């Protein structure tokens, strides 16, 4: 499963932060002007205590809470599976982070408008023969860790992102590349993000999840099916979050996808449409 809400949330929050910062600057300048004018009309003023020094803001940002994941039982499955998930959003100096399926990540290059980095990410995609009689004879495919390389760039309310996932556990999940375009709009305590994207998969990934070898064909009764690299799916992302208070925020991230090419025509595939969702309620410390 490729949960994309993390990028949308981070980038959307960046856009909202820039907008809020701009308004704050305007208000601060206005307040300063009024304050200066008022000061000119005062002949005397009380001594100012300059002994207190402001405390620097913490570089840590920590939010955690319960979450729930909805994802296909396996790629191309007719059924969905639902399971609880600990929703983490932890970062230090906006450099090191742990967010969603990205267990540990690093923004190697970062600025207000872009991020470039790497992460150790956990992918929930798996398939087991016990999941469905349709899979008998195809063998099991386990989920596991993947190396993620990513980059994103924002212009005004729009953000483009690309991420490559490489299987590092030897589970035959190969390499996938996900490219997305988001438009993010803050409204009060709400944040809305949406946009299209697509996923490219290499031949190893496609063969593992959608191919049927001659041996598998003999064991399962499905026709043999040769595959190669290509577009795995096209999809539409949606993300909504709401700040109920300074400390409490709820969010829902959804991806509606449609399998393409080799994945769509595979005898393993029972449904071309896909739904992935993560809903969570986090407490900010």
Tab-separated table of C-alpha atoms in Angstrom:
chain	number	residue	atom	x	y	z
A	1	UNK	CA	0.000	0.000	0.000
A	2	UNK	CA	1.292	3.442	-0.864
A	3	UNK	CA	-0.119	5.958	1.584
A	4	UNK	CA	0.403	9.385	0.107
A	5	UNK	CA	-1.271	11.521	2.764
A	6	UNK	CA	2.071	12.276	4.447
A	7	UNK	CA	3.386	14.301	1.533
A	8	UNK	CA	0.048	16.049	1.059
A	9	UNK	CA	-0.210	16.906	4.732
A	10	UNK	CA	3.390	18.116	5.034
A	11	UNK	CA	3.224	20.195	1.880
A	12	UNK	CA	-0.257	21.453	2.616
A	13	UNK	CA	0.821	22.490	6.081
A	14	UNK	CA	3.809	24.263	4.509
A	15	UNK	CA	1.501	26.226	2.216
A	16	UNK	CA	-0.807	27.054	5.119
A	17	UNK	CA	2.183	28.055	7.235
A	18	UNK	CA	3.468	30.407	4.528
A	19	UNK	CA	0.025	31.975	4.188
A	20	UNK	CA	-0.299	32.350	7.968
A	21	UNK	CA	3.209	33.773	8.195
A	22	UNK	CA	2.375	36.386	5.563
A	23	UNK	CA	-0.731	37.477	7.457
A	24	UNK	CA	1.272	37.553	10.676
A	25	UNK	CA	3.840	39.875	9.085
A	26	UNK	CA	1.104	42.250	7.918
A	27	UNK	CA	-0.521	42.283	11.355
A	28	UNK	CA	2.826	42.763	13.060
A	29	UNK	CA	3.733	45.720	10.836
A	30	UNK	CA	0.314	47.272	11.408
A	31	UNK	CA	0.578	46.813	15.156
A	32	UNK	CA	4.086	48.294	15.114
A	33	UNK	CA	2.903	51.363	13.203
A	34	UNK	CA	0.027	51.978	15.630
A	35	UNK	CA	2.319	51.368	18.551
A	36	UNK	CA	4.871	53.892	17.249
A	37	UNK	CA	2.171	56.497	16.730
A	38	UNK	CA	0.836	55.928	20.238
A	39	UNK	CA	4.347	56.214	21.647
A	40	UNK	CA	4.791	59.630	20.039
A	41	UNK	CA	1.766	60.884	22.007
A	42	UNK	CA	3.108	59.730	25.354
A	43	UNK	CA	5.510	62.062	27.108
A	44	UNK	CA	6.638	59.539	29.717
A	45	UNK	CA	6.737	55.801	29.834
A	46	UNK	CA	7.409	53.161	32.443
A	47	UNK	CA	10.830	51.470	32.470
A	48	UNK	CA	10.982	48.380	30.369
A	49	UNK	CA	12.221	45.153	31.910
A	50	UNK	CA	14.745	43.702	29.450
A	51	UNK	CA	16.069	41.008	31.766
A	52	UNK	CA	13.711	38.304	30.467
A	53	UNK	CA	14.869	36.573	27.283
A	54	UNK	CA	12.414	34.721	25.029
A	55	UNK	CA	12.782	30.959	24.961
A	56	UNK	CA	13.565	29.507	21.510
A	57	UNK	CA	10.890	27.322	19.977
A	58	UNK	CA	11.492	23.602	20.286
A	59	UNK	CA	12.891	21.894	17.202
A	60	UNK	CA	10.831	18.835	18.030
A	61	UNK	CA	7.349	18.368	16.591
A	62	UNK	CA	5.503	15.371	18.014
A	63	UNK	CA	1.995	14.151	17.264
A	64	UNK	CA	0.619	10.665	17.745
A	65	UNK	CA	-2.665	8.841	18.068
A	66	UNK	CA	-4.809	5.974	16.810
A	67	UNK	CA	-5.419	5.342	13.138
A	68	UNK	CA	-7.175	2.868	10.876
A	69	UNK	CA	-6.068	1.623	7.452
A	70	UNK	CA	-8.303	0.418	4.625
A	71	UNK	CA	-6.551	-1.282	1.703
A	72	UNK	CA	-7.137	-4.083	-0.820
A	73	UNK	CA	-6.713	-7.574	0.603
A	74	UNK	CA	-4.016	-7.968	-2.056
A	75	UNK	CA	-3.248	-6.098	-5.310
A	76	UNK	CA	-6.157	-6.728	-7.667
A	77	UNK	CA	-8.391	-8.139	-4.905
A	78	UNK	CA	-12.147	-7.804	-4.830
A	79	UNK	CA	-12.214	-7.448	-1.027
A	80	UNK	CA	-10.762	-4.860	1.348
A	81	UNK	CA	-9.059	-5.357	4.676
A	82	UNK	CA	-9.243	-2.985	7.646
A	83	UNK	CA	-6.741	-2.868	10.493
A	84	UNK	CA	-5.614	-0.452	13.236
A	85	UNK	CA	-2.462	1.548	12.719
A	86	UNK	CA	-0.448	3.817	15.071
A	87	UNK	CA	-0.411	7.239	13.411
A	88	UNK	CA	2.912	8.982	14.088
A	89	UNK	CA	4.058	12.421	12.974
A	90	UNK	CA	7.404	13.168	14.557
A	91	UNK	CA	10.155	15.439	13.273
A	92	UNK	CA	13.263	17.204	14.518
A	93	UNK	CA	14.301	20.501	12.984
A	94	UNK	CA	12.237	19.534	9.910
A	95	UNK	CA	15.211	17.361	9.010
A	96	UNK	CA	14.703	13.925	10.584
A	97	UNK	CA	11.171	12.553	10.635
A	98	UNK	CA	8.916	9.557	11.243
A	99	UNK	CA	5.558	9.956	9.509
A	100	UNK	CA	2.974	7.371	8.540
A	101	UNK	CA	4.587	4.397	6.780
A	102	UNK	CA	7.926	6.263	6.650
A	103	UNK	CA	9.484	4.742	9.767
A	104	UNK	CA	12.608	6.904	9.614
A	105	UNK	CA	13.355	9.593	7.054
A	106	UNK	CA	15.823	12.371	6.343
A	107	UNK	CA	15.308	15.583	4.385
A	108	UNK	CA	18.775	15.863	2.858
A	109	UNK	CA	17.878	19.105	1.085
A	110	UNK	CA	15.014	21.270	2.260
A	111	UNK	CA	13.564	24.738	1.943
A	112	UNK	CA	10.128	26.329	2.175
A	113	UNK	CA	9.325	25.161	-1.354
A	114	UNK	CA	11.056	21.805	-1.734
A	115	UNK	CA	12.270	18.638	-0.003
A	116	UNK	CA	14.722	16.016	-1.256
A	117	UNK	CA	15.563	13.003	0.850
A	118	UNK	CA	15.350	9.327	1.714
A	119	UNK	CA	13.396	7.169	4.123
A	120	UNK	CA	12.999	3.630	5.363
A	121	UNK	CA	9.366	2.911	4.571
A	122	UNK	CA	7.119	-0.047	5.366
A	123	UNK	CA	4.854	-1.311	2.572
A	124	UNK	CA	1.691	-3.202	3.532
A	125	UNK	CA	1.273	-4.810	0.110
A	126	UNK	CA	1.211	-8.579	0.476
A	127	UNK	CA	-0.590	-11.642	-0.834
A	128	UNK	CA	-1.173	-15.051	0.720
A	129	UNK	CA	-2.816	-18.132	-0.697
A	130	UNK	CA	-5.088	-18.365	2.343
A	131	UNK	CA	-6.566	-14.944	1.518
A	132	UNK	CA	-8.700	-16.294	-1.328
A	133	UNK	CA	-9.248	-19.660	-3.074
A	134	UNK	CA	-8.509	-17.766	-6.295
A	135	UNK	CA	-4.860	-17.520	-5.159
A	136	UNK	CA	-4.240	-21.211	-4.546
A	137	UNK	CA	-1.015	-22.305	-6.196
A	138	UNK	CA	0.404	-18.799	-6.724
A	139	UNK	CA	2.570	-18.722	-3.581
A	140	UNK	CA	2.804	-16.079	-0.851
A	141	UNK	CA	4.207	-12.560	-1.111
A	142	UNK	CA	5.117	-10.845	2.155
A	143	UNK	CA	5.108	-7.121	2.893
A	144	UNK	CA	8.205	-5.496	4.283
A	145	UNK	CA	10.593	-2.559	4.361
A	146	UNK	CA	11.494	-0.522	1.314
A	147	UNK	CA	14.018	2.183	0.601
A	148	UNK	CA	12.249	5.374	-0.433
A	149	UNK	CA	13.894	8.234	-2.336
A	150	UNK	CA	11.701	11.306	-2.737
A	151	UNK	CA	11.542	14.885	-3.975
A	152	UNK	CA	8.809	17.501	-4.029
A	153	UNK	CA	8.469	21.104	-5.118
A	154	UNK	CA	5.714	23.643	-4.385
A	155	UNK	CA	4.594	26.697	-6.331
A	156	UNK	CA	1.845	28.677	-4.625
A	157	UNK	CA	-0.921	26.144	-3.865
A	158	UNK	CA	0.420	23.419	-6.183
A	159	UNK	CA	2.905	20.690	-5.316
A	160	UNK	CA	4.526	18.089	-7.540
A	161	UNK	CA	6.153	15.045	-5.973
A	162	UNK	CA	7.946	11.890	-7.068
A	163	UNK	CA	9.013	8.926	-4.925
A	164	UNK	CA	10.825	5.700	-5.755
A	165	UNK	CA	10.327	2.598	-3.586
A	166	UNK	CA	12.868	-0.232	-3.733
A	167	UNK	CA	12.241	-3.583	-2.039
A	168	UNK	CA	15.156	-4.260	0.325
A	169	UNK	CA	13.724	-7.377	1.988
A	170	UNK	CA	14.003	-9.667	-1.033
A	171	UNK	CA	10.251	-10.307	-1.242
A	172	UNK	CA	10.091	-9.889	-5.001
A	173	UNK	CA	8.421	-6.483	-4.843
A	174	UNK	CA	11.038	-4.851	-7.046
A	175	UNK	CA	10.801	-1.158	-7.730
A	176	UNK	CA	7.900	1.280	-8.085
A	177	UNK	CA	7.826	5.003	-8.831
A	178	UNK	CA	4.895	7.160	-7.728
A	179	UNK	CA	4.332	10.621	-9.194
A	180	UNK	CA	1.641	12.992	-7.882
A	181	UNK	CA	0.374	16.533	-8.312
A	182	UNK	CA	-1.501	18.214	-5.458
A	183	UNK	CA	-3.489	21.405	-4.993
A	184	UNK	CA	-3.734	22.369	-1.301
A	185	UNK	CA	-6.135	24.920	0.163
A	186	UNK	CA	-6.327	25.895	3.862
A	187	UNK	CA	-9.654	27.223	5.146
A	188	UNK	CA	-9.809	28.177	8.789
A	189	UNK	CA	-8.819	25.089	10.746
A	190	UNK	CA	-9.309	22.909	7.661
A	191	UNK	CA	-6.841	21.766	5.030
A	192	UNK	CA	-7.937	20.274	1.727
A	193	UNK	CA	-5.582	18.621	-0.774
A	194	UNK	CA	-6.405	16.762	-3.979
A	195	UNK	CA	-4.818	15.803	-7.264
A	196	UNK	CA	-3.988	13.074	-9.789
A	197	UNK	CA	-1.050	10.718	-10.033
A	198	UNK	CA	0.252	7.478	-11.459
A	199	UNK	CA	2.428	4.528	-10.423
A	200	UNK	CA	5.075	2.872	-12.598
A	201	UNK	CA	6.309	-0.625	-11.687
A	202	UNK	CA	9.307	-2.597	-12.897
A	203	UNK	CA	9.079	-6.112	-14.354
A	204	UNK	CA	9.950	-7.843	-11.055
A	205	UNK	CA	7.123	-6.172	-9.131
A	206	UNK	CA	4.622	-6.775	-11.936
A	207	UNK	CA	5.668	-10.414	-12.300
A	208	UNK	CA	5.379	-11.022	-8.540
A	209	UNK	CA	1.865	-9.640	-8.113
A	210	UNK	CA	0.270	-10.007	-11.554
A	211	UNK	CA	2.279	-12.565	-13.538
A	212	UNK	CA	1.480	-16.281	-13.727
A	213	UNK	CA	4.383	-18.595	-14.526
A	214	UNK	CA	3.924	-22.014	-16.137
A	215	UNK	CA	4.488	-23.633	-12.746
A	216	UNK	CA	1.936	-21.381	-11.082
A	217	UNK	CA	-0.479	-22.015	-13.924
A	218	UNK	CA	-0.243	-25.776	-13.425
A	219	UNK	CA	-0.778	-25.413	-9.665
A	220	UNK	CA	-3.576	-22.822	-9.771
A	221	UNK	CA	-5.451	-23.543	-12.978
A	222	UNK	CA	-5.028	-19.930	-14.083
A	223	UNK	CA	-3.662	-19.303	-17.572
A	224	UNK	CA	0.048	-18.469	-17.864
A	225	UNK	CA	0.573	-14.735	-18.145
A	226	UNK	CA	3.809	-12.957	-19.077
A	227	UNK	CA	4.325	-9.378	-17.928
A	228	UNK	CA	6.851	-6.555	-18.071
A	229	UNK	CA	7.480	-3.083	-16.709
A	230	UNK	CA	4.884	-0.373	-17.207
A	231	UNK	CA	2.226	1.847	-15.662
A	232	UNK	CA	0.658	-0.026	-12.763
A	233	UNK	CA	-2.194	2.398	-12.022
A	234	UNK	CA	-3.544	5.910	-12.371
A	235	UNK	CA	-5.087	7.396	-9.267
A	236	UNK	CA	-6.709	10.381	-7.580
A	237	UNK	CA	-5.533	11.479	-4.129
A	238	UNK	CA	-7.612	13.298	-1.538
A	239	UNK	CA	-6.648	14.603	1.893
A	240	UNK	CA	-8.668	16.454	4.542
A	241	UNK	CA	-7.555	17.514	8.008
A	242	UNK	CA	-9.134	19.618	10.735
A	243	UNK	CA	-7.571	21.234	13.793
A	244	UNK	CA	-10.085	20.858	16.605
A	245	UNK	CA	-7.738	22.642	18.987
A	246	UNK	CA	-4.091	23.548	19.421
A	247	UNK	CA	-3.341	19.949	20.318
A	248	UNK	CA	-5.934	17.824	18.528
A	249	UNK	CA	-6.078	17.213	14.761
A	250	UNK	CA	-8.009	14.646	12.719
A	251	UNK	CA	-7.203	13.657	9.139
A	252	UNK	CA	-8.373	11.361	6.377
A	253	UNK	CA	-6.224	10.458	3.353
A	254	UNK	CA	-7.724	8.536	0.431
A	255	UNK	CA	-6.428	7.246	-2.882
A	256	UNK	CA	-8.774	5.957	-5.568
A	257	UNK	CA	-6.867	4.009	-8.222
A	258	UNK	CA	-7.498	2.155	-11.448
A	259	UNK	CA	-5.161	-0.664	-12.491
A	260	UNK	CA	-3.661	-0.370	-15.971
A	261	UNK	CA	-1.913	-2.453	-18.641
A	262	UNK	CA	-0.388	-5.705	-17.299
A	263	UNK	CA	-2.040	-5.293	-13.875
A	264	UNK	CA	-5.488	-4.712	-15.347
A	265	UNK	CA	-5.401	-7.677	-17.741
A	266	UNK	CA	-3.876	-10.185	-15.302
A	267	UNK	CA	-5.875	-13.358	-14.511
A	268	UNK	CA	-4.927	-12.708	-10.865
A	269	UNK	CA	-6.858	-9.406	-10.874
A	270	UNK	CA	-10.486	-9.628	-9.824
A	271	UNK	CA	-11.156	-5.892	-9.561
A	272	UNK	CA	-9.381	-3.065	-11.382
A	273	UNK	CA	-10.471	-0.302	-8.989
A	274	UNK	CA	-8.541	0.237	-5.744
A	275	UNK	CA	-9.208	2.136	-2.531
A	276	UNK	CA	-6.514	2.978	0.011
A	277	UNK	CA	-7.356	5.070	3.071
A	278	UNK	CA	-5.793	6.138	6.367
A	279	UNK	CA	-7.873	7.950	8.994
A	280	UNK	CA	-6.337	9.150	12.263
A	281	UNK	CA	-6.768	11.423	15.265
A	282	UNK	CA	-3.510	12.861	16.582
A	283	UNK	CA	-2.516	14.698	19.716
A	284	UNK	CA	0.206	17.309	19.307
A	285	UNK	CA	2.596	17.690	22.240
